[in-house]
Amino acid sequence: MKKIIPLLLIASFSFPVAASAQTEATAASVLESLDMVWIMIAAFLVFFMHAGFAMVEAGFTRSKNALNILMKNFMTMSIAATLYFIVGYGIMFGASGGGFIGLDGFLLSGHEDQMGFFVFQAVFAATCATIISGAVAERIKLSSYLMLTVAMTAFIYPVVGHWVWGGGWLAELGFVDFAGSTVVHLTGALGAIVAVMFLGPRLGKYSGGKVNVIQGHNIPIGALGVFILWFGWFGFNGGSTLAADPTLIPAVVATTLLSASAGVIGSGFYSQLKYKRVDATLTLNGALAGLVGITAGTGDLSPLGAIATGLIAGVILIEGVELLDRKLHIDDPVGAIAVHGLCGVWGTLAVGFFALEGGLFYGGGFSLLGIQAIGILAVVAWTMGMTAIVVFALKSAFGIRVSREEEISGLDFSEHGSSAYESSKSIFNENPNPTVDKDFGVGLLSRLDSLDHAKTKKEERPAQ
């Protein structure tokens, strides 16, 4: 009995310590689970953004190419997820080789515990690639686009990601890109502008010494796509916190909301000032301009800084579209290059101006702004150089553009043997004005209608 009493006393004193340790372990596991649930929800939202991209691209282009655009978006997501698993993740987050490229982690080897993080990053990789889809719409061969997607998601994009998010040389320099104004959006837009320059404009876009408007076939679908993208962007930016942080997430969501709203206001009012009307497609793209603009600094800017960023992005969008389309004759059917490229540059630089820590307007001087500019120039040189090599090789080996006849009839038929809509005349609905240019295809419709009317009149003519 004398021996049992001391043992009971020791056990009674040690029990609270053991219980406390067990409680701490349980709290830590709960927090870890919450973090992973939040990242997964954000990944689902970013995945859903691809429905938004598909709707924007389909709505802002002609109905005869809608099915082709849908197929490109489905294939982009599927190729990106697979290749990012095989090689892209390792290049982006593997052990750094001189700050330039990841050297291990292929097939997630050694990173099996990062499966959730891989899923989140894979949908980002697909987002970068699908930006190209809208810019090259209505005239690129599906096979050539898919091969470019392979290069972008397996190598070009992951290298940029390694520089910034994988501990590479830009990260060491102090470059700030919270959720990807440069890493995702600018990289995709740079790939797009190179591809468009090799492709050339759509038939009839620049003819007769003027810029012809090729109107999208379904603006309501495009508007739905913008709302889906806006909704998904809360996961795009919010999930980049990589933790269920109760302080940071609301701030990120707030700056995302405010910048997008300011982008709509900025583009809407500026289009009224410039064109004497609130242009619908430019205003819709204004939301995306504001979203791209805030993506780099969403965790570093105040709400007022976010509003300023969005307002300026809305103006940059309109001037960018004007510059690219009317001055440089770069044919981008959905405005992807202006939205993701020019506004991506602005959003990255905006960090240097408006960041609460280090921003020029908050007493930080020009240091951060200079670092942001260096990062932009490096990404421009890398992405445009590598994309040019890939596209030139594709053009030389296989050709990248469909034939004139295929473009006029529509890629739905030439690439897929079907159409998105049950209408025999939908493939010709390229422009409501039949006198604009025969390359629009409507000239062919007019000639067919004339033949049909002539035949009908001949049949109705009474016998002499």
CSV table of C-alpha atoms in Angstrom, one decimal:
chain,number,residue,atom,x,y,z
A,1,MET,CA,0.0,0.0,0.0
A,2,LYS,CA,2.9,2.4,0.8
A,3,LYS,CA,4.2,1.9,-2.7
A,4,ILE,CA,0.9,2.3,-4.4
A,5,ILE,CA,0.0,5.7,-2.9
A,6,PRO,CA,3.2,7.5,-4.4
A,7,LEU,CA,2.4,6.0,-7.8
A,8,LEU,CA,-1.2,7.3,-7.7
A,9,LEU,CA,0.1,10.7,-6.8
A,10,ILE,CA,2.6,10.8,-9.7
A,11,ALA,CA,-0.2,9.6,-12.1
A,12,SER,CA,-2.6,12.3,-10.9
A,13,PHE,CA,0.0,15.0,-11.5
A,14,SER,CA,1.0,13.7,-14.9
A,15,PHE,CA,-2.5,13.2,-16.2
A,16,PRO,CA,-3.2,16.9,-16.9
A,17,VAL,CA,0.1,17.2,-18.8
A,18,ALA,CA,-0.8,14.2,-21.0
A,19,ALA,CA,-4.3,15.5,-21.6
A,20,SER,CA,-2.9,18.9,-22.4
A,21,ALA,CA,-0.5,17.5,-25.0
A,22,GLN,CA,-3.4,15.4,-26.5
A,23,THR,CA,-5.6,18.5,-26.7
A,24,GLU,CA,-2.9,20.5,-28.4
A,25,ALA,CA,-2.4,17.8,-31.0
A,26,THR,CA,-6.1,17.7,-31.7
A,27,ALA,CA,-6.3,21.5,-32.1
A,28,ALA,CA,-3.4,21.4,-34.5
A,29,SER,CA,-4.9,18.7,-36.6
A,30,VAL,CA,-8.2,20.6,-36.7
A,31,LEU,CA,-6.5,23.7,-37.9
A,32,GLU,CA,-4.6,21.7,-40.5
A,33,SER,CA,-7.9,20.1,-41.7
A,34,LEU,CA,-9.5,23.5,-41.9
A,35,ASP,CA,-6.6,24.8,-44.0
A,36,MET,CA,-6.9,21.9,-46.4
A,37,VAL,CA,-10.7,22.2,-46.7
A,38,TRP,CA,-10.3,25.9,-47.6
A,39,ILE,CA,-7.6,25.2,-50.2
A,40,MET,CA,-9.8,22.5,-51.7
A,41,ILE,CA,-12.9,24.8,-51.9
A,42,ALA,CA,-10.7,27.4,-53.5
A,43,ALA,CA,-9.4,24.9,-56.0
A,44,PHE,CA,-13.0,24.0,-56.9
A,45,LEU,CA,-13.8,27.7,-57.5
A,46,VAL,CA,-10.8,28.1,-59.7
A,47,PHE,CA,-11.8,25.0,-61.6
A,48,PHE,CA,-15.3,26.4,-62.1
A,49,MET,CA,-13.7,29.5,-63.6
A,50,HIS,CA,-13.0,27.5,-66.7
A,51,ALA,CA,-16.7,27.4,-67.3
A,52,GLY,CA,-16.6,31.2,-67.2
A,53,PHE,CA,-13.7,31.3,-69.7
A,54,ALA,CA,-15.7,29.0,-72.0
A,55,MET,CA,-18.8,31.2,-71.8
A,56,VAL,CA,-16.9,34.4,-72.3
A,57,GLU,CA,-15.0,33.1,-75.3
A,58,ALA,CA,-18.0,31.5,-76.9
A,59,GLY,CA,-20.3,34.5,-76.3
A,60,PHE,CA,-17.8,37.0,-77.6
A,61,THR,CA,-17.2,35.1,-80.8
A,62,ARG,CA,-19.3,33.8,-83.7
A,63,SER,CA,-21.7,30.8,-83.3
A,64,LYS,CA,-20.0,28.8,-86.0
A,65,ASN,CA,-17.0,28.4,-83.7
A,66,ALA,CA,-18.7,27.9,-80.3
A,67,LEU,CA,-18.3,24.1,-80.2
A,68,ASN,CA,-14.6,24.5,-81.1
A,69,ILE,CA,-14.1,26.9,-78.2
A,70,LEU,CA,-15.8,24.5,-75.8
A,71,MET,CA,-13.6,21.7,-76.9
A,72,LYS,CA,-10.5,23.8,-76.5
A,73,ASN,CA,-11.4,24.7,-72.9
A,74,PHE,CA,-12.2,21.1,-71.9
A,75,MET,CA,-8.9,19.9,-73.5
A,76,THR,CA,-6.9,22.6,-71.9
A,77,MET,CA,-8.1,21.7,-68.4
A,78,SER,CA,-7.4,18.0,-69.0
A,79,ILE,CA,-4.0,18.4,-70.6
A,80,ALA,CA,-2.9,20.9,-68.0
A,81,ALA,CA,-3.9,18.7,-65.0
A,82,THR,CA,-2.1,15.6,-66.4
A,83,LEU,CA,1.1,17.3,-67.5
A,84,TYR,CA,1.3,19.4,-64.4
A,85,PHE,CA,1.2,16.2,-62.4
A,86,ILE,CA,3.8,14.5,-64.5
A,87,VAL,CA,6.4,17.3,-64.9
A,88,GLY,CA,5.0,20.8,-64.2
A,89,TYR,CA,4.7,20.6,-60.5
A,90,GLY,CA,8.3,19.4,-60.2
A,91,ILE,CA,9.7,22.2,-62.3
A,92,MET,CA,7.7,24.7,-60.3
A,93,PHE,CA,8.2,23.5,-56.7
A,94,GLY,CA,11.0,21.0,-56.9
A,95,ALA,CA,14.5,21.7,-55.3
A,96,SER,CA,15.8,24.8,-57.1
A,97,GLY,CA,18.5,24.6,-59.6
A,98,GLY,CA,20.2,27.9,-59.4
A,99,GLY,CA,16.9,29.7,-58.7
A,100,PHE,CA,15.8,29.0,-62.3
A,101,ILE,CA,14.1,25.6,-62.4
A,102,GLY,CA,12.9,22.8,-60.1
A,103,LEU,CA,14.9,19.6,-60.4
A,104,ASP,CA,12.8,17.0,-58.6
A,105,GLY,CA,9.2,16.2,-57.5
A,106,PHE,CA,8.1,14.8,-60.9
A,107,LEU,CA,5.0,12.7,-60.6
A,108,LEU,CA,4.8,14.2,-57.1
A,109,SER,CA,7.7,11.9,-56.0
A,110,GLY,CA,8.7,13.0,-52.5
A,111,HIS,CA,5.8,15.4,-52.4
A,112,GLU,CA,3.0,12.9,-51.9
A,113,ASP,CA,1.8,14.8,-48.8
A,114,GLN,CA,1.2,17.9,-51.0
A,115,MET,CA,-1.6,16.4,-53.0
A,116,GLY,CA,-4.1,19.1,-52.1
A,117,PHE,CA,-1.6,21.9,-52.9
A,118,PHE,CA,-0.9,20.1,-56.3
A,119,VAL,CA,-4.6,20.2,-57.2
A,120,PHE,CA,-4.8,23.9,-56.3
A,121,GLN,CA,-1.8,24.7,-58.4
A,122,ALA,CA,-2.9,22.5,-61.4
A,123,VAL,CA,-6.0,24.5,-61.9
A,124,PHE,CA,-3.9,27.7,-61.9
A,125,ALA,CA,-1.7,26.2,-64.7
A,126,ALA,CA,-4.8,25.5,-66.7
A,127,THR,CA,-6.0,29.1,-66.2
A,128,CYS,CA,-2.7,30.4,-67.7
A,129,ALA,CA,-3.0,28.2,-70.8
A,130,THR,CA,-6.7,28.9,-71.4
A,131,ILE,CA,-6.0,32.7,-71.7
A,132,ILE,CA,-4.4,31.9,-75.1
A,133,SER,CA,-7.6,30.1,-76.3
A,134,GLY,CA,-9.7,33.3,-76.5
A,135,ALA,CA,-7.0,35.4,-78.3
A,136,VAL,CA,-6.5,32.8,-81.0
A,137,ALA,CA,-10.1,31.9,-81.4
A,138,GLU,CA,-11.8,31.3,-84.8
A,139,ARG,CA,-8.7,30.6,-86.9
A,140,ILE,CA,-6.2,28.3,-85.2
A,141,LYS,CA,-5.9,24.5,-85.8
A,142,LEU,CA,-7.1,22.6,-82.8
A,143,SER,CA,-4.0,20.3,-82.9
A,144,SER,CA,-1.6,23.3,-83.0
A,145,TYR,CA,-3.4,24.9,-80.0
A,146,LEU,CA,-3.2,21.7,-78.0
A,147,MET,CA,0.5,21.4,-78.7
A,148,LEU,CA,1.1,25.0,-77.5
A,149,THR,CA,-0.9,24.1,-74.4
A,150,VAL,CA,1.4,21.2,-73.8
A,151,ALA,CA,4.5,23.5,-73.9
A,152,MET,CA,2.9,26.2,-71.8
A,153,THR,CA,1.6,23.9,-69.0
A,154,ALA,CA,4.6,21.5,-68.9
A,155,PHE,CA,7.4,24.0,-69.1
A,156,ILE,CA,7.0,27.7,-69.9
A,157,TYR,CA,4.5,28.5,-67.1
A,158,PRO,CA,6.1,26.2,-64.4
A,159,VAL,CA,9.5,28.0,-64.9
A,160,VAL,CA,7.9,31.4,-64.3
A,161,GLY,CA,6.1,29.9,-61.3
A,162,HIS,CA,9.4,28.6,-59.9
A,163,TRP,CA,11.0,32.0,-60.1
A,164,VAL,CA,8.2,33.6,-58.0
A,165,TRP,CA,6.4,30.9,-55.9
A,166,GLY,CA,8.9,28.1,-55.9
A,167,GLY,CA,11.8,29.9,-54.1
A,168,GLY,CA,13.5,31.0,-57.3
A,169,TRP,CA,15.5,34.1,-58.1
A,170,LEU,CA,12.6,36.6,-58.3
A,171,ALA,CA,11.3,35.4,-54.9
A,172,GLU,CA,14.8,36.0,-53.4
A,173,LEU,CA,14.9,39.4,-55.0
A,174,GLY,CA,11.6,40.3,-53.2
A,175,PHE,CA,9.2,40.3,-56.1
A,176,VAL,CA,5.6,40.3,-54.9
A,177,ASP,CA,2.8,38.5,-56.8
A,178,PHE,CA,0.3,37.2,-54.2
A,179,ALA,CA,-2.0,35.3,-56.6
A,180,GLY,CA,-0.6,35.7,-60.1
A,181,SER,CA,-1.1,38.9,-62.0
A,182,THR,CA,2.3,38.2,-63.6
A,183,VAL,CA,2.8,34.4,-63.0
A,184,VAL,CA,-0.6,33.4,-64.4
A,185,HIS,CA,-2.2,36.2,-66.3
A,186,LEU,CA,0.7,38.1,-67.9
A,187,THR,CA,2.4,34.8,-68.8
A,188,GLY,CA,-0.8,33.6,-70.5
A,189,ALA,CA,-1.3,36.9,-72.3
A,190,LEU,CA,2.3,36.9,-73.5
A,191,GLY,CA,1.9,33.5,-75.0
A,192,ALA,CA,-1.3,34.7,-76.6
A,193,ILE,CA,0.2,37.8,-78.3
A,194,VAL,CA,3.0,35.7,-79.8
A,195,ALA,CA,0.6,33.2,-81.1
A,196,VAL,CA,-1.7,35.9,-82.6
A,197,MET,CA,1.3,37.6,-84.3
A,198,PHE,CA,2.2,34.3,-86.0
A,199,LEU,CA,-1.5,33.6,-86.9
A,200,GLY,CA,-2.5,36.9,-88.2
A,201,PRO,CA,-6.0,38.4,-88.0
A,202,ARG,CA,-9.3,36.8,-88.9
A,203,LEU,CA,-10.5,37.0,-92.5
A,204,GLY,CA,-12.2,40.4,-93.0
A,205,LYS,CA,-11.1,41.9,-89.8
A,206,TYR,CA,-8.8,44.5,-91.4
A,207,SER,CA,-9.9,45.1,-95.0
A,208,GLY,CA,-10.8,48.1,-97.1
A,209,GLY,CA,-8.5,50.3,-95.1
A,210,LYS,CA,-10.6,50.0,-91.9
A,211,VAL,CA,-11.1,48.0,-88.8
A,212,ASN,CA,-14.3,45.9,-89.2
A,213,VAL,CA,-16.2,44.8,-86.1
A,214,ILE,CA,-16.9,41.1,-85.9
A,215,GLN,CA,-19.6,40.9,-83.3
A,216,GLY,CA,-20.0,38.1,-80.8
A,217,HIS,CA,-23.0,36.0,-81.2
A,218,ASN,CA,-24.3,35.8,-77.6
A,219,ILE,CA,-23.4,38.6,-75.2
A,220,PRO,CA,-25.7,37.3,-72.4
A,221,ILE,CA,-23.6,34.1,-72.4
A,222,GLY,CA,-20.5,36.2,-72.3
A,223,ALA,CA,-21.9,38.2,-69.3
A,224,LEU,CA,-22.7,35.0,-67.5
A,225,GLY,CA,-19.1,33.9,-68.1
A,226,VAL,CA,-17.9,37.1,-66.5
A,227,PHE,CA,-20.0,36.6,-63.4
A,228,ILE,CA,-18.7,33.0,-63.1
A,229,LEU,CA,-15.1,34.3,-63.4
A,230,TRP,CA,-15.8,36.9,-60.8
A,231,PHE,CA,-17.3,34.3,-58.5
A,232,GLY,CA,-14.4,31.9,-59.0
A,233,TRP,CA,-11.8,34.7,-58.5
A,234,PHE,CA,-12.7,34.8,-54.8
A,235,GLY,CA,-11.2,31.3,-54.7
A,236,PHE,CA,-8.3,32.3,-57.0
A,237,ASN,CA,-7.2,35.1,-54.7
A,238,GLY,CA,-8.6,33.8,-51.4
A,239,GLY,CA,-7.2,30.4,-51.8
A,240,SER,CA,-3.7,31.9,-52.4
A,241,THR,CA,-3.6,32.6,-48.6
A,242,LEU,CA,-2.9,28.8,-48.4
A,243,ALA,CA,-4.5,28.7,-45.0
A,244,ALA,CA,-7.9,29.3,-43.4
A,245,ASP,CA,-6.7,32.6,-42.0
A,246,PRO,CA,-9.6,34.5,-40.4
A,247,THR,CA,-7.9,37.8,-40.8
A,248,LEU,CA,-6.3,37.6,-44.2
A,249,ILE,CA,-9.0,35.9,-46.2
A,250,PRO,CA,-11.7,38.5,-45.5
A,251,ALA,CA,-9.2,41.3,-46.5
A,252,VAL,CA,-8.3,39.4,-49.7
A,253,VAL,CA,-11.9,38.8,-50.6
A,254,ALA,CA,-12.8,42.5,-49.9
A,255,THR,CA,-10.0,43.9,-52.1
A,256,THR,CA,-10.9,41.4,-54.9
A,257,LEU,CA,-14.6,42.6,-54.8
A,258,LEU,CA,-13.7,46.3,-54.7
A,259,SER,CA,-11.2,46.2,-57.5
A,260,ALA,CA,-13.5,44.2,-59.8
A,261,SER,CA,-16.4,46.6,-59.0
A,262,ALA,CA,-14.1,49.6,-59.6
A,263,GLY,CA,-13.0,48.0,-62.9
A,264,VAL,CA,-16.6,47.9,-64.1
A,265,ILE,CA,-17.2,51.5,-63.1
A,266,GLY,CA,-13.9,52.7,-64.6
A,267,SER,CA,-14.5,51.0,-68.0
A,268,GLY,CA,-18.1,51.9,-68.1
A,269,PHE,CA,-17.6,55.6,-67.4
A,270,TYR,CA,-14.5,55.9,-69.6
A,271,SER,CA,-16.3,54.2,-72.5
A,272,GLN,CA,-19.1,56.8,-72.1
A,273,LEU,CA,-16.6,59.6,-72.1
A,274,LYS,CA,-14.6,58.2,-75.1
A,275,TYR,CA,-17.4,56.7,-77.2
A,276,LYS,CA,-20.5,58.6,-75.9
A,277,ARG,CA,-22.0,55.3,-74.8
A,278,VAL,CA,-21.5,52.6,-72.2
A,279,ASP,CA,-20.0,49.9,-74.3
A,280,ALA,CA,-21.3,46.5,-73.1
A,281,THR,CA,-18.4,44.2,-73.9
A,282,LEU,CA,-15.8,46.7,-72.7
A,283,THR,CA,-17.6,47.2,-69.4
A,284,LEU,CA,-18.0,43.4,-68.9
A,285,ASN,CA,-14.2,43.0,-69.6
A,286,GLY,CA,-13.7,45.9,-67.1
A,287,ALA,CA,-14.7,43.5,-64.3
A,288,LEU,CA,-12.0,41.1,-65.4
A,289,ALA,CA,-9.5,44.0,-65.8
A,290,GLY,CA,-10.1,44.9,-62.2
A,291,LEU,CA,-9.7,41.3,-61.1
A,292,VAL,CA,-6.4,40.8,-62.9
A,293,GLY,CA,-5.2,44.1,-61.6
A,294,ILE,CA,-5.7,43.3,-57.9
A,295,THR,CA,-4.5,39.7,-58.1
A,296,ALA,CA,-0.8,40.6,-57.5
A,297,GLY,CA,-1.5,42.8,-54.5
A,298,THR,CA,-4.7,41.5,-53.1
A,299,GLY,CA,-3.0,40.6,-49.8
A,300,ASP,CA,-0.9,43.7,-49.6
A,301,LEU,CA,-3.3,46.6,-50.6
A,302,SER,CA,-5.9,48.5,-48.6
A,303,PRO,CA,-9.5,48.7,-49.8
A,304,LEU,CA,-8.8,52.2,-51.1
A,305,GLY,CA,-5.7,50.9,-52.9
A,306,ALA,CA,-7.9,48.2,-54.5
A,307,ILE,CA,-10.4,50.7,-55.7
A,308,ALA,CA,-7.7,52.8,-57.3
A,309,THR,CA,-6.2,49.8,-58.9
A,310,GLY,CA,-9.5,48.7,-60.4
A,311,LEU,CA,-10.4,52.1,-61.7
A,312,ILE,CA,-7.1,52.5,-63.5
A,313,ALA,CA,-7.3,49.0,-64.8
A,314,GLY,CA,-10.7,49.8,-66.4
A,315,VAL,CA,-9.2,52.7,-68.2
A,316,ILE,CA,-6.1,50.7,-69.2
A,317,LEU,CA,-8.4,48.1,-70.7
A,318,ILE,CA,-10.1,50.4,-73.1
A,319,GLU,CA,-7.0,52.2,-74.2
A,320,GLY,CA,-5.3,48.8,-74.5
A,321,VAL,CA,-8.0,47.4,-76.8
A,322,GLU,CA,-7.9,50.5,-78.9
A,323,LEU,CA,-4.1,50.3,-79.2
A,324,LEU,CA,-4.0,46.6,-80.0
A,325,ASP,CA,-7.0,46.5,-82.4
A,326,ARG,CA,-6.9,49.8,-84.2
A,327,LYS,CA,-3.3,50.8,-84.1
A,328,LEU,CA,-1.3,47.6,-84.1
A,329,HIS,CA,-3.9,45.5,-85.9
A,330,ILE,CA,-3.5,42.6,-83.4
A,331,ASP,CA,-6.8,40.7,-83.7
A,332,ASP,CA,-7.9,39.4,-80.3
A,333,PRO,CA,-11.6,38.4,-80.4
A,334,VAL,CA,-12.2,38.5,-76.7
A,335,GLY,CA,-9.7,41.2,-75.5
A,336,ALA,CA,-7.7,38.6,-73.6
A,337,ILE,CA,-4.3,40.3,-74.3
A,338,ALA,CA,-5.5,43.7,-72.9
A,339,VAL,CA,-7.3,42.2,-69.9
A,340,HIS,CA,-4.7,39.7,-68.8
A,341,GLY,CA,-1.5,41.2,-70.3
A,342,LEU,CA,-1.7,45.0,-69.9
A,343,CYS,CA,-3.8,44.8,-66.7
A,344,GLY,CA,-1.5,42.1,-65.4
A,345,VAL,CA,1.5,44.5,-65.9
A,346,TRP,CA,-0.5,47.3,-64.2
A,347,GLY,CA,-1.5,45.1,-61.3
A,348,THR,CA,2.1,44.0,-60.7
A,349,LEU,CA,3.3,47.6,-60.7
A,350,ALA,CA,0.4,48.7,-58.5
A,351,VAL,CA,2.0,46.7,-55.7
A,352,GLY,CA,5.0,49.0,-56.0
A,353,PHE,CA,2.7,52.0,-55.7
A,354,PHE,CA,0.0,50.9,-53.2
A,355,ALA,CA,1.4,48.2,-51.0
A,356,LEU,CA,0.9,49.0,-47.3
A,357,GLU,CA,4.5,47.8,-46.7
A,358,GLY,CA,7.1,49.1,-49.2
A,359,GLY,CA,4.7,50.9,-51.6
A,360,LEU,CA,5.8,54.2,-53.0
A,361,PHE,CA,2.7,56.0,-51.8
A,362,TYR,CA,3.2,54.6,-48.3
A,363,GLY,CA,6.8,55.8,-47.8
A,364,GLY,CA,8.5,52.8,-49.2
A,365,GLY,CA,10.4,54.6,-52.0
A,366,PHE,CA,11.1,53.1,-55.4
A,367,SER,CA,12.8,49.9,-54.3
A,368,LEU,CA,9.7,47.6,-54.5
A,369,LEU,CA,8.5,49.3,-57.7
A,370,GLY,CA,11.9,48.6,-59.3
A,371,ILE,CA,11.8,45.0,-58.3
A,372,GLN,CA,8.3,44.6,-59.7
A,373,ALA,CA,9.5,46.1,-63.0
A,374,ILE,CA,12.5,43.7,-63.2
A,375,GLY,CA,10.2,40.7,-62.7
A,376,ILE,CA,7.8,41.9,-65.4
A,377,LEU,CA,10.7,42.3,-67.9
A,378,ALA,CA,12.1,38.9,-67.1
A,379,VAL,CA,8.8,37.2,-67.6
A,380,VAL,CA,8.2,39.0,-70.8
A,381,ALA,CA,11.6,38.0,-72.2
A,382,TRP,CA,11.2,34.3,-71.1
A,383,THR,CA,7.6,33.7,-72.1
A,384,MET,CA,7.7,35.5,-75.5
A,385,GLY,CA,11.0,33.9,-76.4
A,386,MET,CA,10.0,30.4,-75.6
A,387,THR,CA,6.5,30.7,-77.0
A,388,ALA,CA,8.0,32.1,-80.3
A,389,ILE,CA,10.3,29.1,-80.6
A,390,VAL,CA,7.3,26.7,-80.0
A,391,VAL,CA,4.9,28.5,-82.4
A,392,PHE,CA,7.5,28.9,-85.1
A,393,ALA,CA,8.3,25.2,-84.9
A,394,LEU,CA,4.6,24.3,-85.1
A,395,LYS,CA,4.1,26.6,-88.0
A,396,SER,CA,7.0,25.2,-89.9
A,397,ALA,CA,6.2,21.6,-89.3
A,398,PHE,CA,2.4,21.4,-89.4
A,399,GLY,CA,1.0,24.9,-90.0
A,400,ILE,CA,-1.0,26.6,-87.3
A,401,ARG,CA,-3.9,28.2,-89.2
A,402,VAL,CA,-7.0,26.5,-90.8
A,403,SER,CA,-7.6,27.1,-94.5
A,404,ARG,CA,-9.6,30.0,-95.8
A,405,GLU,CA,-12.6,27.7,-96.6
A,406,GLU,CA,-12.5,26.2,-93.1
A,407,GLU,CA,-12.4,29.6,-91.5
A,408,ILE,CA,-15.4,30.9,-93.5
A,409,SER,CA,-17.5,27.8,-92.9
A,410,GLY,CA,-16.6,27.7,-89.2
A,411,LEU,CA,-14.3,25.5,-87.0
A,412,ASP,CA,-17.2,23.6,-85.6
A,413,PHE,CA,-17.7,21.8,-88.9
A,414,SER,CA,-14.0,21.7,-90.1
A,415,GLU,CA,-12.6,20.5,-86.7
A,416,HIS,CA,-15.5,18.6,-85.2
A,417,GLY,CA,-18.0,17.8,-88.0
A,418,SER,CA,-20.9,19.3,-86.0
A,419,SER,CA,-22.2,22.6,-84.7
A,420,ALA,CA,-23.2,24.1,-81.4
A,421,TYR,CA,-26.7,25.1,-82.5
A,422,GLU,CA,-29.4,23.5,-84.6
A,423,SER,CA,-29.6,26.0,-87.4
A,424,SER,CA,-28.5,25.6,-91.0
A,425,LYS,CA,-27.7,29.3,-91.3
A,426,SER,CA,-25.9,29.8,-88.0
A,427,ILE,CA,-22.6,29.2,-89.6
A,428,PHE,CA,-23.0,32.3,-91.7
A,429,ASN,CA,-24.1,34.7,-88.9
A,430,GLU,CA,-20.8,36.4,-88.9
A,431,ASN,CA,-22.0,40.0,-89.5
A,432,PRO,CA,-25.4,41.5,-89.9
A,433,ASN,CA,-24.3,43.7,-92.7
A,434,PRO,CA,-23.9,41.7,-96.0
A,435,THR,CA,-22.1,44.5,-97.7
A,436,VAL,CA,-19.2,44.7,-95.4
A,437,ASP,CA,-16.9,42.1,-96.9
A,438,LYS,CA,-17.3,38.7,-98.6
A,439,ASP,CA,-14.7,37.2,-96.2
A,440,PHE,CA,-17.2,37.4,-93.4
A,441,GLY,CA,-19.1,34.5,-95.0
A,442,VAL,CA,-22.3,36.4,-95.2
A,443,GLY,CA,-21.6,37.1,-98.8
A,444,LEU,CA,-21.9,33.4,-99.5
A,445,LEU,CA,-25.3,33.4,-97.6
A,446,SER,CA,-26.5,36.2,-99.7
A,447,ARG,CA,-25.6,34.5,-102.9
A,448,LEU,CA,-27.3,31.3,-101.8
A,449,ASP,CA,-30.4,33.2,-100.9
A,450,SER,CA,-30.4,34.9,-104.3
A,451,LEU,CA,-30.2,31.6,-106.0
A,452,ASP,CA,-33.1,30.3,-103.9
A,453,HIS,CA,-35.2,33.4,-104.6
A,454,ALA,CA,-34.5,33.2,-108.4
A,455,LYS,CA,-35.5,29.5,-108.4
A,456,THR,CA,-38.7,30.2,-106.5
A,457,LYS,CA,-39.7,33.1,-108.9
A,458,LYS,CA,-39.0,30.9,-111.9
A,459,GLU,CA,-41.2,28.1,-110.6
A,460,GLU,CA,-44.0,30.7,-109.8
A,461,ARG,CA,-43.8,32.3,-113.3
A,462,PRO,CA,-47.0,31.4,-115.3
A,463,ALA,CA,-46.5,29.4,-118.5
A,464,GLN,CA,-46.6,31.5,-121.7
